Short mmCIF file of C-alpha atoms and ligand atoms in Angstrom, two decimals:
data_model
loop_
_atom_site.label_atom_id
_atom_site.label_comp_id
_atom_site.label_asym_id
_atom_site.label_seq_id
_atom_site.Cartn_x
_atom_site.Cartn_y
_atom_site.Cartn_z
CA MET B 29 27.47 14.41 33.41
CA THR B 30 25.96 17.33 31.69
CA LEU B 31 22.07 17.59 31.72
CA LEU B 32 20.65 17.76 27.98
CA ASP B 33 18.11 20.85 29.04
CA GLY B 34 15.40 20.56 26.82
CA LYS B 35 13.51 23.14 28.58
CA ALA B 36 15.97 25.82 27.71
CA LEU B 37 16.89 24.68 23.97
CA SER B 38 12.95 24.35 23.21
CA SER B 39 12.67 28.01 24.32
CA LYS B 40 15.88 28.81 22.20
CA ILE B 41 13.73 27.37 19.31
CA LYS B 42 10.54 29.17 19.82
CA ASP B 43 12.25 32.28 19.73
CA GLU B 44 14.12 31.55 16.70
CA VAL B 45 10.77 30.49 15.21
CA LYS B 46 9.40 33.86 16.20
CA VAL B 47 11.93 35.76 14.18
CA GLU B 48 11.49 33.44 11.22
CA VAL B 49 7.95 34.22 11.50
CA GLU B 50 8.22 37.80 11.86
CA GLU B 51 10.37 37.78 8.73
CA LEU B 52 7.81 35.98 6.82
CA ILE B 53 5.01 38.39 7.52
CA LYS B 54 7.10 41.43 6.89
CA GLU B 55 9.01 40.44 3.50
CA LYS B 56 6.54 38.00 2.03
CA ASN B 57 3.26 38.82 3.66
CA ILE B 58 2.66 35.16 4.98
CA THR B 59 1.54 34.28 8.04
CA PRO B 60 2.32 30.56 8.53
CA GLY B 61 -0.83 28.71 9.51
CA LEU B 62 -1.30 25.05 11.36
CA ALA B 63 -4.23 23.13 11.85
CA VAL B 64 -4.64 20.65 14.26
CA ILE B 65 -7.38 17.63 14.42
CA LEU B 66 -7.82 15.82 17.71
CA VAL B 67 -10.72 12.91 17.42
CA GLY B 68 -12.16 11.95 20.57
CA SER B 69 -11.24 12.78 24.07
CA ASP B 70 -8.11 11.37 25.48
CA ALA B 71 -6.67 13.44 28.50
CA ALA B 72 -2.72 13.15 27.34
CA SER B 73 -3.73 14.11 23.72
CA ALA B 74 -6.00 17.21 24.64
CA THR B 75 -3.18 18.57 26.88
CA TYR B 76 -0.50 17.93 23.91
CA VAL B 77 -2.96 19.70 21.29
CA ALA B 78 -3.79 22.57 23.61
CA SER B 79 0.24 22.90 24.11
CA LYS B 80 0.69 22.81 20.38
CA ALA B 81 -1.96 25.70 19.77
CA LYS B 82 -0.56 27.70 22.41
CA SER B 83 2.88 27.63 21.18
CA CYS B 84 1.89 28.36 17.57
CA LYS B 85 0.03 31.43 18.90
CA ASN B 86 3.08 32.88 20.87
CA ALA B 87 5.09 32.35 17.97
CA GLY B 88 3.06 34.26 15.74
CA ILE B 89 1.68 31.23 13.76
CA HIS B 90 -2.17 31.27 13.07
CA SER B 91 -3.26 27.74 14.57
CA GLU B 92 -6.88 26.05 14.53
CA VAL B 93 -7.93 23.12 16.43
CA HIS B 94 -10.49 20.82 15.19
CA LEU B 95 -12.06 18.82 18.03
CA LYS B 96 -14.01 16.04 16.71
CA ASP B 97 -16.24 13.76 18.42
CA GLU B 98 -15.05 9.66 18.70
CA SER B 99 -17.94 8.94 16.58
CA ILE B 100 -16.71 10.99 13.43
CA THR B 101 -16.42 8.67 10.51
CA GLN B 102 -13.39 8.05 8.51
CA ASP B 103 -14.89 9.58 5.44
CA GLU B 104 -15.80 12.56 7.31
CA LEU B 105 -12.34 13.20 8.52
CA LEU B 106 -11.04 12.76 4.93
CA GLN B 107 -13.66 15.29 3.86
CA ILE B 108 -12.07 17.71 6.61
CA ILE B 109 -8.70 16.86 5.48
CA GLN B 110 -9.24 17.50 2.04
CA GLY B 111 -10.94 21.03 2.85
CA MET B 112 -7.46 21.69 4.49
CA ASN B 113 -5.43 20.64 1.75
CA GLU B 114 -7.14 23.15 -0.35
CA ASN B 115 -7.08 26.06 2.11
CA PRO B 116 -4.34 28.50 1.43
CA ALA B 117 -4.43 30.11 4.83
CA LEU B 118 -2.90 26.52 6.40
CA ASP B 119 0.70 25.68 5.58
CA GLY B 120 0.54 22.42 8.15
CA ILE B 121 -2.01 19.94 9.12
CA LEU B 122 -1.43 17.45 11.86
CA VAL B 123 -3.85 14.77 13.00
CA GLN B 124 -3.20 14.07 16.82
CA LEU B 125 -2.44 10.03 17.12
CA PRO B 126 -3.58 7.82 18.21
CA LEU B 127 -6.75 7.68 16.10
CA PRO B 128 -9.97 5.69 17.28
CA LYS B 129 -9.75 2.17 15.98
CA HIS B 130 -12.31 2.32 13.38
CA ILE B 131 -10.41 4.77 11.58
CA ASP B 132 -7.56 3.33 9.40
CA THR B 133 -4.41 5.60 10.48
CA THR B 134 -2.70 5.10 6.90
CA VAL B 135 -5.33 5.96 5.20
CA ILE B 136 -5.81 9.54 6.96
CA LEU B 137 -2.06 10.08 7.08
CA GLU B 138 -1.76 9.47 3.30
CA ALA B 139 -4.79 11.99 2.69
CA ILE B 140 -2.39 14.73 4.09
CA ASP B 141 -0.83 16.92 1.34
CA PRO B 142 2.80 15.73 1.67
CA LEU B 143 3.71 19.50 1.16
CA LYS B 144 1.80 20.25 4.51
CA ASP B 145 2.37 17.26 6.14
CA VAL B 146 4.41 18.91 9.14
CA ASP B 147 4.50 15.55 11.21
CA GLY B 148 6.32 13.80 8.55
CA PHE B 149 4.38 10.90 8.75
CA HIS B 150 3.27 10.75 4.95
CA PRO B 151 5.04 8.06 3.01
CA TYR B 152 6.35 10.29 0.74
CA ASN B 153 8.58 12.26 3.49
CA VAL B 154 9.17 9.02 4.96
CA GLY B 155 10.79 7.69 1.82
CA ARG B 156 12.52 10.83 1.52
CA MET B 157 13.90 11.18 4.94
CA VAL B 158 15.29 7.40 4.56
CA SER B 159 16.78 8.65 1.35
CA ASN B 160 18.52 11.57 3.18
CA LEU B 161 16.71 14.06 0.71
CA ASP B 162 14.85 16.90 2.33
CA SER B 163 11.61 16.37 3.51
CA PHE B 164 9.45 17.11 6.71
CA LEU B 165 10.92 15.39 10.06
CA PRO B 166 9.07 13.66 12.64
CA ALA B 167 9.10 16.20 15.41
CA THR B 168 10.53 13.99 18.35
CA PRO B 169 13.89 12.30 16.40
CA PHE B 170 14.24 15.93 14.82
CA GLY B 171 14.38 17.29 18.14
CA VAL B 172 16.79 14.69 19.62
CA MET B 173 18.83 15.52 16.46
CA ARG B 174 18.90 19.00 17.18
CA MET B 175 20.19 18.07 20.67
CA PHE B 176 23.00 16.17 19.60
CA GLU B 177 23.79 19.17 17.37
CA GLU B 178 23.59 21.95 20.01
CA TYR B 179 25.88 19.93 22.67
CA SER B 180 28.16 18.95 20.04
CA ILE B 181 27.58 15.21 20.48
CA THR B 182 29.25 13.86 17.23
CA LEU B 183 27.29 10.92 15.65
CA LYS B 184 29.74 9.76 12.90
CA GLY B 185 31.30 6.39 13.71
CA LYS B 186 29.09 6.02 17.06
CA ASN B 187 27.63 2.73 18.20
CA VAL B 188 24.03 3.88 18.59
CA CYS B 189 21.37 1.74 20.30
CA VAL B 190 17.55 2.67 19.65
CA ILE B 191 15.26 0.98 22.03
CA GLY B 192 11.70 1.07 20.48
CA SER B 193 10.88 0.56 16.84
CA SER B 194 7.62 2.95 16.39
CA ASP B 195 6.59 4.68 13.47
CA ILE B 196 7.04 8.15 15.24
CA VAL B 197 9.82 7.65 16.98
CA GLY B 198 12.35 4.83 16.78
CA LYS B 199 12.04 4.18 13.20
CA PRO B 200 12.54 7.67 12.15
CA MET B 201 15.27 8.07 14.65
CA ALA B 202 17.07 5.18 13.46
CA SER B 203 17.06 6.62 9.81
CA LEU B 204 18.55 10.01 10.85
CA LEU B 205 21.10 8.47 13.01
CA ILE B 206 22.19 6.24 9.79
CA ASN B 207 22.25 9.26 7.57
CA ALA B 208 24.46 10.87 10.31
CA LYS B 209 26.93 7.94 9.64
CA ALA B 210 26.22 6.32 13.11
CA THR B 211 26.06 2.51 13.44
CA VAL B 212 22.78 1.85 14.78
CA THR B 213 20.93 -0.99 16.55
CA VAL B 214 17.33 -0.71 16.84
CA CYS B 215 15.72 -3.24 19.68
CA ASN B 216 12.52 -4.10 20.54
CA SER B 217 10.43 -6.27 22.92
CA SER B 218 11.45 -9.12 21.50
CA THR B 219 15.27 -8.46 21.33
CA LYS B 220 17.22 -11.26 23.14
CA ASP B 221 19.67 -9.77 25.30
CA LEU B 222 19.01 -5.92 25.30
CA LYS B 223 21.61 -5.42 28.00
CA ALA B 224 24.52 -6.62 25.84
CA GLN B 225 23.48 -4.28 23.03
CA THR B 226 22.95 -1.16 25.21
CA LEU B 227 26.34 -2.23 27.05
CA ALA B 228 28.08 -2.03 23.30
CA SER B 229 26.65 1.45 22.74
CA ASP B 230 28.02 4.83 23.05
CA ILE B 231 24.49 6.43 22.74
CA VAL B 232 21.25 4.89 23.79
CA VAL B 233 17.86 6.19 22.81
CA ILE B 234 15.03 4.75 24.46
CA ALA B 235 11.50 5.13 23.75
CA VAL B 236 9.14 2.41 25.03
CA GLY B 237 6.74 3.68 27.41
CA VAL B 238 8.10 1.29 30.46
CA PRO B 239 9.22 3.29 33.31
CA HIS B 240 12.75 2.78 34.24
CA LEU B 241 13.62 0.24 31.96
CA LEU B 242 17.27 1.23 31.24
CA THR B 243 19.41 1.14 34.40
CA ALA B 244 22.79 1.84 35.34
CA ASP B 245 24.04 -1.42 34.88
CA MET B 246 22.81 -1.59 31.26
CA ILE B 247 25.10 1.32 29.99
CA LYS B 248 28.68 1.92 29.45
CA GLU B 249 30.57 4.71 31.41
CA GLY B 250 30.26 7.74 29.70
CA ALA B 251 27.32 6.68 27.58
CA VAL B 252 25.00 9.22 26.44
CA VAL B 253 21.42 8.45 27.29
CA ILE B 254 18.19 10.27 25.69
CA ASP B 255 15.23 9.37 27.24
CA VAL B 256 11.83 9.71 24.93
CA GLY B 257 9.54 8.03 27.79
CA ILE B 258 7.14 10.15 29.70
CA ASN B 259 5.17 7.82 32.12
CA ARG B 260 2.81 8.87 34.90
CA LEU B 261 3.31 6.80 37.95
CA ASP B 262 0.40 5.87 40.39
CA THR B 263 2.01 8.86 42.35
CA GLY B 264 1.28 11.24 39.62
CA LYS B 265 5.00 11.72 39.11
CA LEU B 266 6.12 11.84 35.46
CA THR B 267 9.16 9.65 34.96
CA GLY B 268 11.32 8.52 31.81
CA ASP B 269 11.83 5.12 30.48
CA ALA B 270 15.56 5.12 32.00
CA ASP B 271 16.24 4.99 35.91
CA PHE B 272 17.55 8.88 35.69
CA GLU B 273 19.04 8.46 39.25
CA SER B 274 21.24 5.44 38.81
CA CYS B 275 22.16 6.40 35.02
CA LYS B 276 23.10 9.81 35.49
CA GLU B 277 26.12 8.67 37.66
CA LYS B 278 27.50 6.87 34.84
CA ALA B 279 26.26 8.99 31.86
CA SER B 280 28.21 11.80 30.40
CA PHE B 281 24.94 13.28 28.97
CA ILE B 282 21.41 12.63 29.89
CA THR B 283 18.04 13.88 29.38
CA PRO B 284 15.92 14.61 32.33
CA VAL B 285 12.13 13.89 32.38
CA PRO B 286 10.21 15.91 32.21
CA GLY B 287 12.22 18.88 30.78
CA GLY B 288 14.51 16.69 28.23
CA VAL B 289 13.25 15.51 25.01
CA GLY B 290 9.33 16.55 25.78
CA PRO B 291 9.87 20.22 25.23
CA MET B 292 11.80 19.80 22.13
CA THR B 293 9.14 18.31 20.26
CA ILE B 294 6.66 21.39 19.94
CA GLY B 295 9.52 23.62 18.82
CA MET B 296 10.31 21.27 16.10
CA LEU B 297 6.72 21.18 14.89
CA LEU B 298 6.59 24.98 14.61
CA LYS B 299 10.06 24.77 12.79
CA ASN B 300 8.30 22.40 10.12
CA THR B 301 5.25 24.76 9.99
CA VAL B 302 7.78 27.64 9.37
CA LYS B 303 9.69 25.55 6.73
CA ALA B 304 6.07 24.78 4.86
CA ALA B 305 5.30 28.15 4.74
CA TYR B 306 8.60 29.10 3.12
CA LEU B 307 8.31 26.31 0.58
CA ARG B 308 4.76 27.64 -0.13
CA GLU B 309 6.20 30.77 -0.76
CA LYS B 310 8.96 29.72 -2.95
CA ARG B 311 6.59 27.80 -5.15
CA GLU B 312 4.21 30.70 -5.48
CA SER B 313 6.50 32.93 -6.52
CA LYS B 314 8.07 30.77 -9.32
N1 GUN G 408 0.89 11.61 19.11
C1 GUN G 408 2.06 11.26 19.79
N2 GUN G 408 3.14 11.81 19.61
C2 GUN G 408 2.51 12.21 18.13
C3 GUN G 408 3.11 13.18 17.32
O1 GUN G 408 4.25 13.78 17.14
N3 GUN G 408 2.40 13.67 16.46
C4 GUN G 408 1.10 13.40 16.45
N4 GUN G 408 0.37 13.80 15.35
N5 GUN G 408 0.48 12.50 16.99
C5 GUN G 408 1.27 12.13 17.95
#
């Protein structure tokens, strides 16, 4: 069994980004900029946002964190986004999800300039991704794809089971795998016989937020297990959606939690921000 070391790989990606940023500054006089908006005081979201800002700083990317009270109106938020769309110092805009219930997430995501949509959640980028055209890819599935590449895990012709069909992970993951010519099955909580699906799969990607849902009896010998789940147990310990201890005995490759997919996400967000800055430079130099 090989451990898919997201921590080490994300550190390599952050180093790559650092070099790309230095080049952009030196050759094009452009400092990439990212704005992150966090509404409300959810502790997990606050941790993610702080971590995104710190990683930007380390990579030489200008970052702004806009903390907004839970009571902010949708119109106020739209006005902030409009200002960011027009701000030439910002290449990327990220609205941390989930948003409070009184705000329509779709309206907010559609208000972001698609060329600054480093989360890849705008329907313009979603459509381009599904059509296998160049676009900003959502950071988590983008990170998983980079892991496959780095560990030379081929996807063409493989049976892949994606468990979970969220807009942030499951659906874009399935699209990227389809584009890579895998045979993809997407399961959800209504799936009749999940075990039958996972047992038939060479690769299982799980992102459901249920601790230890995937157990060793559900995977075939030599399967690749990608665990996107991060769950905090009552003991305070972090754990994934897969039962790591049992699955690792049967898997050929498996991601640990923590230290697997999680660290990759920020690395890919930084990549997207640099990409946005490159694209801006290309447009402006025309
Ligand atoms: N909440 C959980 N994951 C994400 C993400 O990738 N982007 C944003 N904006 N919010 C999230």
